[in-house]
Amino acid sequence: MQDSLFKKKKVINPLAPSKAAFYSAAIPGLGQIYNKRYWKVPIVWGAIGGSIYQYTLNNNNYQRFRTAFIRRQAGFTDDEFNGEGEFQFFDSDVLENQQERFQENRDLWLVVSIALYALNIVDANVDAHLKQFNIDDNLSFDFEPYLDLNPITNDPNYGMALTIKF
């Protein structure tokens, strides 16, 4: 009879948040799988993959314009920006400006990639912490209206009652 009155408390694994963070650090999205938040995995992979794609794209364009700029400074005009094919003739100033623009974009996407990777780890850690948060029925914080009659004078006592259960 007494066993039915007391519910067993959920066992909390204190290492689960650090385990989830480690998994996400090893392979992005693995911590979300460990936390059974499967819907977050495509978001993590898409965000990190997209930022790495943008970094690679800007790095490739930076290398193209840098190579052409260096060759122009050396006196060669046989690069892909010399007017043959789909590109018009770019002078050295335009090549230098494009090189700097793609370098800045590349560096920005590197920072974004690192930030998204760190956010993936933080998300897995926080989610594992929140899964262990106690939300039993035994925990409550309640305001209720209060009405009591004085037994001697029969006057009503009005107020608010604060009930805390833990």
PDB file of C-alpha atoms in Angstrom:
ATOM      1  CA  MET A   1       0.000   0.000   0.000  1.00  0.00           C
ATOM      2  CA  GLN A   2       2.762   2.408   0.901  1.00  0.00           C
ATOM      3  CA  ASP A   3       4.697   1.665  -2.299  1.00  0.00           C
ATOM      4  CA  SER A   4       1.818   2.942  -4.416  1.00  0.00           C
ATOM      5  CA  LEU A   5       1.890   6.284  -2.582  1.00  0.00           C
ATOM      6  CA  PHE A   6       5.517   6.977  -3.382  1.00  0.00           C
ATOM      7  CA  LYS A   7       6.627   7.143  -6.978  1.00  0.00           C
ATOM      8  CA  LYS A   8      10.143   6.230  -7.903  1.00  0.00           C
ATOM      9  CA  LYS A   9      12.200   9.222  -8.926  1.00  0.00           C
ATOM     10  CA  LYS A  10      13.692   9.276 -12.375  1.00  0.00           C
ATOM     11  CA  VAL A  11      17.355   8.325 -12.359  1.00  0.00           C
ATOM     12  CA  ILE A  12      19.485  11.214 -13.563  1.00  0.00           C
ATOM     13  CA  ASN A  13      22.736  10.572 -15.370  1.00  0.00           C
ATOM     14  CA  PRO A  14      24.966  13.562 -14.509  1.00  0.00           C
ATOM     15  CA  LEU A  15      27.362  12.728 -17.343  1.00  0.00           C
ATOM     16  CA  ALA A  16      24.711  12.755 -20.089  1.00  0.00           C
ATOM     17  CA  PRO A  17      25.186  16.455 -21.003  1.00  0.00           C
ATOM     18  CA  SER A  18      28.947  16.115 -21.340  1.00  0.00           C
ATOM     19  CA  LYS A  19      28.497  12.894 -23.326  1.00  0.00           C
ATOM     20  CA  ALA A  20      26.084  14.627 -25.711  1.00  0.00           C
ATOM     21  CA  ALA A  21      28.502  17.547 -26.112  1.00  0.00           C
ATOM     22  CA  PHE A  22      31.388  15.166 -26.798  1.00  0.00           C
ATOM     23  CA  TYR A  23      29.364  13.306 -29.423  1.00  0.00           C
ATOM     24  CA  SER A  24      28.444  16.574 -31.154  1.00  0.00           C
ATOM     25  CA  ALA A  25      32.048  17.705 -31.056  1.00  0.00           C
ATOM     26  CA  ALA A  26      33.202  14.434 -32.634  1.00  0.00           C
ATOM     27  CA  ILE A  27      30.522  14.336 -35.350  1.00  0.00           C
ATOM     28  CA  PRO A  28      28.112  17.270 -35.687  1.00  0.00           C
ATOM     29  CA  GLY A  29      24.558  16.063 -35.109  1.00  0.00           C
ATOM     30  CA  LEU A  30      25.533  12.948 -33.154  1.00  0.00           C
ATOM     31  CA  GLY A  31      24.748  14.652 -29.844  1.00  0.00           C
ATOM     32  CA  GLN A  32      21.262  15.455 -31.114  1.00  0.00           C
ATOM     33  CA  ILE A  33      20.826  11.785 -32.058  1.00  0.00           C
ATOM     34  CA  TYR A  34      22.034  10.796 -28.565  1.00  0.00           C
ATOM     35  CA  ASN A  35      19.374  13.127 -27.087  1.00  0.00           C
ATOM     36  CA  LYS A  36      16.753  11.581 -29.410  1.00  0.00           C
ATOM     37  CA  ARG A  37      16.091  14.930 -31.094  1.00  0.00           C
ATOM     38  CA  TYR A  38      16.255  13.486 -34.586  1.00  0.00           C
ATOM     39  CA  TRP A  39      14.513  16.451 -36.214  1.00  0.00           C
ATOM     40  CA  LYS A  40      17.473  18.705 -35.361  1.00  0.00           C
ATOM     41  CA  VAL A  41      20.032  16.598 -37.257  1.00  0.00           C
ATOM     42  CA  PRO A  42      19.138  17.837 -40.789  1.00  0.00           C
ATOM     43  CA  ILE A  43      19.182  21.416 -39.510  1.00  0.00           C
ATOM     44  CA  VAL A  44      22.661  20.942 -38.016  1.00  0.00           C
ATOM     45  CA  TRP A  45      24.003  19.222 -41.116  1.00  0.00           C
ATOM     46  CA  GLY A  46      22.418  21.784 -43.444  1.00  0.00           C
ATOM     47  CA  ALA A  47      23.726  24.770 -41.488  1.00  0.00           C
ATOM     48  CA  ILE A  48      27.269  23.477 -41.096  1.00  0.00           C
ATOM     49  CA  GLY A  49      27.373  21.976 -44.603  1.00  0.00           C
ATOM     50  CA  GLY A  50      26.033  25.181 -46.161  1.00  0.00           C
ATOM     51  CA  SER A  51      28.566  27.338 -44.386  1.00  0.00           C
ATOM     52  CA  ILE A  52      31.420  25.019 -45.398  1.00  0.00           C
ATOM     53  CA  TYR A  53      30.147  25.126 -48.992  1.00  0.00           C
ATOM     54  CA  GLN A  54      30.144  28.939 -48.949  1.00  0.00           C
ATOM     55  CA  TYR A  55      33.650  28.965 -47.468  1.00  0.00           C
ATOM     56  CA  THR A  56      34.905  26.613 -50.209  1.00  0.00           C
ATOM     57  CA  LEU A  57      33.191  28.584 -52.969  1.00  0.00           C
ATOM     58  CA  ASN A  58      34.671  31.889 -51.796  1.00  0.00           C
ATOM     59  CA  ASN A  59      38.108  30.314 -51.287  1.00  0.00           C
ATOM     60  CA  ASN A  60      38.107  28.916 -54.841  1.00  0.00           C
ATOM     61  CA  ASN A  61      37.124  32.286 -56.299  1.00  0.00           C
ATOM     62  CA  TYR A  62      39.743  34.004 -54.132  1.00  0.00           C
ATOM     63  CA  GLN A  63      42.422  31.640 -55.460  1.00  0.00           C
ATOM     64  CA  ARG A  64      41.320  32.241 -59.073  1.00  0.00           C
ATOM     65  CA  PHE A  65      41.463  36.020 -58.782  1.00  0.00           C
ATOM     66  CA  ARG A  66      44.671  35.951 -56.723  1.00  0.00           C
ATOM     67  CA  THR A  67      46.446  33.798 -59.303  1.00  0.00           C
ATOM     68  CA  ALA A  68      45.275  36.067 -62.121  1.00  0.00           C
ATOM     69  CA  PHE A  69      46.298  39.201 -60.188  1.00  0.00           C
ATOM     70  CA  ILE A  70      49.780  37.830 -59.426  1.00  0.00           C
ATOM     71  CA  ARG A  71      50.260  36.819 -63.072  1.00  0.00           C
ATOM     72  CA  ARG A  72      49.162  40.297 -64.233  1.00  0.00           C
ATOM     73  CA  GLN A  73      51.675  41.885 -61.870  1.00  0.00           C
ATOM     74  CA  ALA A  74      54.342  39.672 -63.456  1.00  0.00           C
ATOM     75  CA  GLY A  75      53.339  40.865 -66.942  1.00  0.00           C
ATOM     76  CA  PHE A  76      51.308  37.891 -68.195  1.00  0.00           C
ATOM     77  CA  THR A  77      47.863  38.338 -69.724  1.00  0.00           C
ATOM     78  CA  ASP A  78      47.049  34.707 -70.475  1.00  0.00           C
ATOM     79  CA  ASP A  79      44.634  34.200 -67.553  1.00  0.00           C
ATOM     80  CA  GLU A  80      40.918  33.393 -67.687  1.00  0.00           C
ATOM     81  CA  PHE A  81      39.960  37.069 -67.258  1.00  0.00           C
ATOM     82  CA  ASN A  82      41.739  38.357 -70.375  1.00  0.00           C
ATOM     83  CA  GLY A  83      38.595  38.761 -72.480  1.00  0.00           C
ATOM     84  CA  GLU A  84      38.433  35.331 -74.079  1.00  0.00           C
ATOM     85  CA  GLY A  85      35.379  33.245 -73.292  1.00  0.00           C
ATOM     86  CA  GLU A  86      32.562  34.512 -71.122  1.00  0.00           C
ATOM     87  CA  PHE A  87      34.576  37.074 -69.124  1.00  0.00           C
ATOM     88  CA  GLN A  88      35.461  40.574 -70.213  1.00  0.00           C
ATOM     89  CA  PHE A  89      38.933  41.936 -69.819  1.00  0.00           C
ATOM     90  CA  PHE A  90      39.574  42.812 -66.175  1.00  0.00           C
ATOM     91  CA  ASP A  91      42.397  45.174 -65.356  1.00  0.00           C
ATOM     92  CA  SER A  92      44.671  44.658 -62.350  1.00  0.00           C
ATOM     93  CA  ASP A  93      42.640  46.936 -60.080  1.00  0.00           C
ATOM     94  CA  VAL A  94      39.449  44.946 -60.643  1.00  0.00           C
ATOM     95  CA  LEU A  95      41.290  41.683 -60.080  1.00  0.00           C
ATOM     96  CA  GLU A  96      42.734  43.020 -56.826  1.00  0.00           C
ATOM     97  CA  ASN A  97      39.316  44.249 -55.629  1.00  0.00           C
ATOM     98  CA  GLN A  98      37.675  40.919 -56.464  1.00  0.00           C
ATOM     99  CA  GLN A  99      40.484  39.051 -54.715  1.00  0.00           C
ATOM    100  CA  GLU A 100      39.988  41.130 -51.550  1.00  0.00           C
ATOM    101  CA  ARG A 101      36.202  40.748 -51.672  1.00  0.00           C
ATOM    102  CA  PHE A 102      36.361  36.965 -51.925  1.00  0.00           C
ATOM    103  CA  GLN A 103      39.013  36.850 -49.201  1.00  0.00           C
ATOM    104  CA  GLU A 104      36.756  38.815 -46.820  1.00  0.00           C
ATOM    105  CA  ASN A 105      33.770  36.603 -47.659  1.00  0.00           C
ATOM    106  CA  ARG A 106      35.889  33.478 -47.180  1.00  0.00           C
ATOM    107  CA  ASP A 107      37.052  34.655 -43.768  1.00  0.00           C
ATOM    108  CA  LEU A 108      33.504  35.560 -42.747  1.00  0.00           C
ATOM    109  CA  TRP A 109      32.205  32.108 -43.709  1.00  0.00           C
ATOM    110  CA  LEU A 110      35.034  30.503 -41.738  1.00  0.00           C
ATOM    111  CA  VAL A 111      33.863  32.368 -38.625  1.00  0.00           C
ATOM    112  CA  VAL A 112      30.236  31.410 -39.345  1.00  0.00           C
ATOM    113  CA  SER A 113      31.222  27.747 -39.760  1.00  0.00           C
ATOM    114  CA  ILE A 114      33.074  27.718 -36.449  1.00  0.00           C
ATOM    115  CA  ALA A 115      30.173  29.477 -34.697  1.00  0.00           C
ATOM    116  CA  LEU A 116      27.643  26.965 -36.059  1.00  0.00           C
ATOM    117  CA  TYR A 117      29.881  24.076 -35.013  1.00  0.00           C
ATOM    118  CA  ALA A 118      30.089  25.516 -31.472  1.00  0.00           C
ATOM    119  CA  LEU A 119      26.328  26.137 -31.447  1.00  0.00           C
ATOM    120  CA  ASN A 120      25.784  22.487 -32.367  1.00  0.00           C
ATOM    121  CA  ILE A 121      27.815  21.427 -29.307  1.00  0.00           C
ATOM    122  CA  VAL A 122      26.071  23.894 -26.988  1.00  0.00           C
ATOM    123  CA  ASP A 123      22.643  22.787 -28.257  1.00  0.00           C
ATOM    124  CA  ALA A 124      23.373  19.118 -27.539  1.00  0.00           C
ATOM    125  CA  ASN A 125      24.672  19.950 -24.058  1.00  0.00           C
ATOM    126  CA  VAL A 126      21.762  22.219 -23.094  1.00  0.00           C
ATOM    127  CA  ASP A 127      19.202  19.804 -24.508  1.00  0.00           C
ATOM    128  CA  ALA A 128      20.667  16.953 -22.434  1.00  0.00           C
ATOM    129  CA  HIS A 129      20.524  19.169 -19.325  1.00  0.00           C
ATOM    130  CA  LEU A 130      16.899  20.091 -19.986  1.00  0.00           C
ATOM    131  CA  LYS A 131      15.901  16.462 -20.498  1.00  0.00           C
ATOM    132  CA  GLN A 132      16.890  15.880 -16.882  1.00  0.00           C
ATOM    133  CA  PHE A 133      14.866  18.823 -15.573  1.00  0.00           C
ATOM    134  CA  ASN A 134      12.345  17.646 -12.975  1.00  0.00           C
ATOM    135  CA  ILE A 135       8.761  18.400 -13.987  1.00  0.00           C
ATOM    136  CA  ASP A 136       6.915  16.037 -11.625  1.00  0.00           C
ATOM    137  CA  ASP A 137       3.447  16.720 -10.332  1.00  0.00           C
ATOM    138  CA  ASN A 138       5.069  17.042  -6.925  1.00  0.00           C
ATOM    139  CA  LEU A 139       6.602  20.324  -8.087  1.00  0.00           C
ATOM    140  CA  SER A 140       4.072  23.121  -8.189  1.00  0.00           C
ATOM    141  CA  PHE A 141       3.708  26.789  -7.479  1.00  0.00           C
ATOM    142  CA  ASP A 142       0.092  27.922  -7.296  1.00  0.00           C
ATOM    143  CA  PHE A 143      -1.864  31.062  -6.448  1.00  0.00           C
ATOM    144  CA  GLU A 144      -5.460  30.535  -5.418  1.00  0.00           C
ATOM    145  CA  PRO A 145      -8.142  32.888  -4.140  1.00  0.00           C
ATOM    146  CA  TYR A 146      -8.705  32.500  -0.418  1.00  0.00           C
ATOM    147  CA  LEU A 147     -11.988  32.939   1.450  1.00  0.00           C
ATOM    148  CA  ASP A 148     -12.432  32.138   5.103  1.00  0.00           C
ATOM    149  CA  LEU A 149     -15.138  33.000   7.607  1.00  0.00           C
ATOM    150  CA  ASN A 150     -14.184  34.108  11.066  1.00  0.00           C
ATOM    151  CA  PRO A 151     -16.035  31.653  13.363  1.00  0.00           C
ATOM    152  CA  ILE A 152     -16.641  34.238  16.085  1.00  0.00           C
ATOM    153  CA  THR A 153     -17.693  37.350  14.158  1.00  0.00           C
ATOM    154  CA  ASN A 154     -18.738  35.547  10.969  1.00  0.00           C
ATOM    155  CA  ASP A 155     -16.818  38.173   8.948  1.00  0.00           C
ATOM    156  CA  PRO A 156     -15.263  36.994   5.666  1.00  0.00           C
ATOM    157  CA  ASN A 157     -11.476  37.073   5.209  1.00  0.00           C
ATOM    158  CA  TYR A 158     -10.446  37.552   1.588  1.00  0.00           C
ATOM    159  CA  GLY A 159      -7.010  37.049   0.120  1.00  0.00           C
ATOM    160  CA  MET A 160      -4.710  35.005  -2.059  1.00  0.00           C
ATOM    161  CA  ALA A 161      -3.153  31.755  -0.977  1.00  0.00           C
ATOM    162  CA  LEU A 162       0.274  30.712  -2.172  1.00  0.00           C
ATOM    163  CA  THR A 163       0.803  26.955  -2.336  1.00  0.00           C
ATOM    164  CA  ILE A 164       4.258  25.520  -2.984  1.00  0.00           C
ATOM    165  CA  LYS A 165       4.783  21.779  -3.345  1.00  0.00           C
ATOM    166  CA  PHE A 166       8.146  20.134  -3.749  1.00  0.00           C
TER     167      PHE A 166
END
